Tab-separated table of C-alpha atoms in Angstrom:
chain	number	residue	atom	x	y	z
I	1	MET	CA	21.076	-3.688	12.210
I	2	GLN	CA	21.800	-6.006	9.296
I	3	ILE	CA	24.248	-8.866	8.819
I	4	HIS	CA	25.221	-10.006	5.349
I	5	THR	CA	27.597	-12.953	5.137
I	6	ARG	CA	29.510	-13.407	1.933
I	7	ASN	CA	31.311	-16.463	0.705
I	8	ALA	CA	34.922	-15.907	-0.203
I	9	HIS	CA	35.145	-16.137	-3.979
I	10	THR	CA	38.621	-17.588	-3.931
I	11	PRO	CA	38.914	-21.341	-4.254
I	12	PRO	CA	39.530	-22.941	-0.860
I	13	ARG	CA	42.755	-24.851	-0.448
I	14	ASN	CA	40.642	-27.824	0.455
I	15	LYS	CA	37.009	-28.587	1.276
I	16	GLN	CA	37.768	-29.340	4.920
I	17	THR	CA	39.377	-25.928	5.499
I	18	HIS	CA	36.456	-24.166	3.836
I	19	GLN	CA	33.934	-26.136	5.908
I	20	LYS	CA	35.802	-25.331	9.151
I	21	ALA	CA	35.819	-21.629	8.279
I	22	ARG	CA	32.078	-21.696	7.536
I	23	GLN	CA	31.364	-23.488	10.819
I	24	TRP	CA	33.486	-20.936	12.681
I	25	VAL	CA	31.447	-18.062	11.186
I	26	VAL	CA	28.163	-19.784	12.077
I	27	GLY	CA	29.391	-20.459	15.626
I	28	ALA	CA	30.513	-16.857	16.070
I	29	ILE	CA	27.137	-15.496	14.956
I	30	GLU	CA	25.347	-17.964	17.262
I	31	ARG	CA	27.484	-16.902	20.255
I	32	ILE	CA	26.994	-13.185	19.618
I	33	ALA	CA	23.240	-13.589	19.173
I	34	ALA	CA	22.902	-15.812	22.255
I	35	SER	CA	24.697	-13.204	24.373
I	36	SER	CA	22.076	-10.604	23.355
I	37	GLY	CA	24.579	-8.939	21.079
I	38	LEU	CA	22.201	-8.880	18.111
I	39	GLY	CA	19.005	-7.646	19.745
I	40	SER	CA	18.506	-5.004	17.040
I	41	LEU	CA	19.152	-7.328	14.110
I	42	SER	CA	16.419	-6.840	11.495
I	43	THR	CA	17.988	-8.504	8.416
I	44	PHE	CA	20.127	-11.611	8.057
I	45	ASP	CA	21.552	-12.619	4.674
I	46	TRP	CA	23.460	-15.912	4.410
I	47	ASP	CA	25.526	-16.104	1.212
I	48	GLY	CA	27.271	-19.400	1.869
I	49	LEU	CA	27.753	-22.340	-0.437
I	50	GLU	CA	25.113	-24.325	1.470
I	51	VAL	CA	22.415	-23.567	4.049
I	52	PRO	CA	24.038	-23.201	7.480
I	53	ARG	CA	23.362	-25.650	10.290
I	54	ASP	CA	19.968	-25.488	11.952
I	55	GLY	CA	21.286	-24.140	15.232
I	56	LEU	CA	21.947	-20.787	13.576
I	57	TRP	CA	18.331	-20.361	12.456
I	58	ARG	CA	17.058	-21.390	15.905
I	59	THR	CA	19.403	-18.980	17.692
I	60	LEU	CA	18.515	-16.091	15.396
I	61	ARG	CA	14.797	-16.746	15.794
I	62	GLU	CA	14.984	-17.009	19.582
I	63	CYS	CA	17.499	-14.215	20.272
I	64	CYS	CA	16.744	-11.585	17.621
I	65	PRO	CA	13.171	-10.359	18.193
I	66	LYS	CA	13.426	-7.668	15.497
I	67	LEU	CA	14.581	-10.077	12.784
I	68	LYS	CA	11.972	-9.805	10.007
I	69	SER	CA	14.070	-10.295	6.849
I	70	VAL	CA	15.809	-13.618	6.186
I	71	PHE	CA	17.767	-14.423	3.047
I	72	THR	CA	19.682	-17.624	2.329
I	73	ASN	CA	21.384	-19.434	-0.487
I	74	ILE	CA	21.133	-23.147	-1.034
I	75	GLY	CA	23.563	-25.357	-2.890
I	76	THR	CA	23.515	-28.983	-3.942
I	77	LYS	CA	22.373	-30.504	-0.631
I	78	PRO	CA	18.660	-31.252	-0.321
I	79	LEU	CA	16.666	-28.977	1.945
I	80	ASP	CA	15.780	-30.489	5.301
I	81	PRO	CA	11.968	-30.513	5.436
I	82	HIS	CA	12.175	-30.030	9.222
I	83	SER	CA	14.705	-27.202	9.103
I	84	GLU	CA	14.562	-24.465	11.723
I	85	LEU	CA	14.754	-22.063	8.776
I	86	PHE	CA	11.052	-22.675	8.223
I	87	ASN	CA	10.049	-21.845	11.814
I	88	PHE	CA	10.249	-18.062	11.498
I	89	THR	CA	6.952	-16.171	11.726
I	90	ASP	CA	5.761	-12.734	10.703
I	91	LEU	CA	8.589	-12.077	8.252
I	92	THR	CA	8.471	-9.049	5.961
I	93	SER	CA	11.104	-10.416	3.547
I	94	PHE	CA	12.248	-13.914	2.668
I	95	SER	CA	14.612	-15.195	0.000
I	96	LEU	CA	15.606	-18.747	-0.934
I	97	VAL	CA	18.055	-18.709	-3.829
I	98	LEU	CA	19.860	-21.626	-5.432
I	99	ARG	CA	23.462	-20.576	-6.021
I	100	HIS	CA	24.795	-20.033	-9.516
I	101	GLY	CA	27.518	-22.144	-11.044
I	102	LEU	CA	26.588	-25.494	-9.492
I	103	GLY	CA	27.154	-27.358	-12.691
I	104	GLY	CA	24.767	-29.895	-14.055
I	105	ASN	CA	23.830	-30.707	-17.582
I	106	GLU	CA	20.229	-31.855	-17.476
I	107	LEU	CA	18.122	-30.259	-20.162
I	108	PHE	CA	14.918	-30.932	-18.216
I	109	PRO	CA	15.699	-31.414	-14.529
I	110	PRO	CA	12.603	-32.413	-12.598
I	111	LEU	CA	10.801	-29.765	-10.569
I	112	GLU	CA	12.016	-30.059	-7.007
I	113	PRO	CA	9.216	-29.735	-4.471
I	114	LEU	CA	9.949	-27.346	-1.649
I	115	PRO	CA	9.263	-28.487	1.912
I	116	PRO	CA	5.738	-27.943	3.294
I	117	GLY	CA	7.389	-26.086	6.177
I	118	LEU	CA	8.332	-23.285	3.774
I	119	TRP	CA	4.722	-22.769	2.726
I	120	ASN	CA	3.569	-22.982	6.374
I	121	MET	CA	6.123	-20.335	7.342
I	122	LEU	CA	4.933	-18.040	4.577
I	123	THR	CA	1.310	-18.379	5.706
I	124	THR	CA	2.395	-17.179	9.163
I	125	SER	CA	3.890	-14.064	7.571
I	126	PRO	CA	0.851	-11.963	6.570
I	127	ASN	CA	3.012	-8.822	6.404
I	128	LEU	CA	5.339	-10.279	3.764
I	129	GLU	CA	6.461	-7.503	1.409
I	130	GLU	CA	9.305	-9.182	-0.496
I	131	LEU	CA	9.675	-12.801	-1.595
I	132	ALA	CA	12.297	-14.485	-3.770
I	133	ILE	CA	12.383	-18.171	-4.695
I	134	CYS	CA	14.732	-18.731	-7.572
I	135	SER	CA	17.515	-20.757	-9.108
I	136	PHE	CA	20.598	-19.555	-10.903
I	137	SER	CA	21.608	-23.138	-11.727
I	138	SER	CA	18.648	-24.290	-13.777
I	139	SER	CA	20.511	-27.237	-15.278
I	140	THR	CA	21.038	-28.576	-11.746
I	141	ARG	CA	17.842	-27.858	-9.809
I	142	ILE	CA	14.560	-26.154	-10.625
I	143	LEU	CA	12.517	-25.233	-7.586
I	144	ASP	CA	8.776	-25.896	-7.723
I	145	PHE	CA	7.107	-22.790	-6.374
I	146	SER	CA	3.622	-23.678	-7.666
I	147	PRO	CA	2.118	-23.870	-4.109
I	148	LEU	CA	2.659	-20.112	-4.061
I	149	SER	CA	-0.437	-19.784	-6.247
I	150	LEU	CA	-2.563	-20.854	-3.259
I	151	LEU	CA	-1.274	-18.142	-0.908
I	152	THR	CA	-2.142	-14.468	-0.546
I	153	PHE	CA	0.122	-11.658	0.586
I	154	PRO	CA	-1.750	-8.336	0.746
I	155	LYS	CA	1.423	-6.299	1.360
I	156	LEU	CA	3.680	-8.060	-1.173
I	157	HIS	CA	5.315	-5.515	-3.489
I	158	THR	CA	8.392	-7.418	-4.681
I	159	LEU	CA	8.272	-10.957	-6.058
I	160	THR	CA	11.221	-12.716	-7.687
I	161	LEU	CA	10.620	-16.178	-9.123
I	162	GLY	CA	12.710	-18.315	-11.426
I	163	SER	CA	14.244	-20.026	-13.106
I	164	PHE	CA	11.390	-21.156	-15.226
I	165	GLY	CA	12.611	-24.377	-16.708
I	166	TYR	CA	11.113	-25.696	-19.847
I	167	GLN	CA	9.365	-28.966	-19.154
I	168	SER	CA	9.857	-32.044	-21.336
I	169	ASP	CA	6.705	-31.072	-23.294
I	170	PHE	CA	8.312	-27.637	-23.877
I	171	THR	CA	5.749	-25.790	-21.780
I	172	LEU	CA	7.047	-23.150	-19.463
I	173	GLY	CA	6.254	-24.358	-15.936
I	174	PRO	CA	4.796	-24.374	-13.438
I	175	ALA	CA	1.380	-24.000	-15.067
I	176	GLU	CA	-0.403	-23.202	-11.770
I	177	LEU	CA	1.296	-19.820	-11.678
I	178	TRP	CA	-0.173	-18.743	-14.973
I	179	SER	CA	-3.702	-19.232	-13.669
I	180	ILE	CA	-3.439	-17.090	-10.523
I	181	SER	CA	-6.723	-15.376	-9.864
I	182	PRO	CA	-6.883	-11.568	-9.531
I	183	LYS	CA	-7.447	-11.873	-5.769
I	184	HIS	CA	-3.773	-12.853	-5.447
I	185	HIS	CA	-2.440	-9.662	-7.004
């Protein structure tokens, strides 16, 4: 079983209404999962404007034993370094994607470090087959995925990384990725 949430692509009448609707969806998924209604869930894809509240990730992790593929979008809010999102283990697929169209006009936004919890989660997923860490709003935020060069994933067959932002010295970063040893392939 798979659940894919999708954000309505019509402008909300107001932010408060949109936030209430998002919270209602999160609450509904939490209630269904907590009542053992999602025991066969294997894939969860959150396509909201921001990462959902932590309770959703906790509920999915605790109530959906077959959940091995987790996909989420992030927006303009900083990632919580202690997020329940990073407490999954033994995933086969994971995706963290910065939404497109967030605005911004920085030519060289600084690389944004990702929480250590993300890298810890990935090390507890030796069967990872698919990984995506990317940004579609490179003038707003560029995610620093350089710690990835220190990890190994023997079963990884699909890797999506980006956006590669030019650094202020006009090098294409992060440099650590270009020096990955053959043992990582």
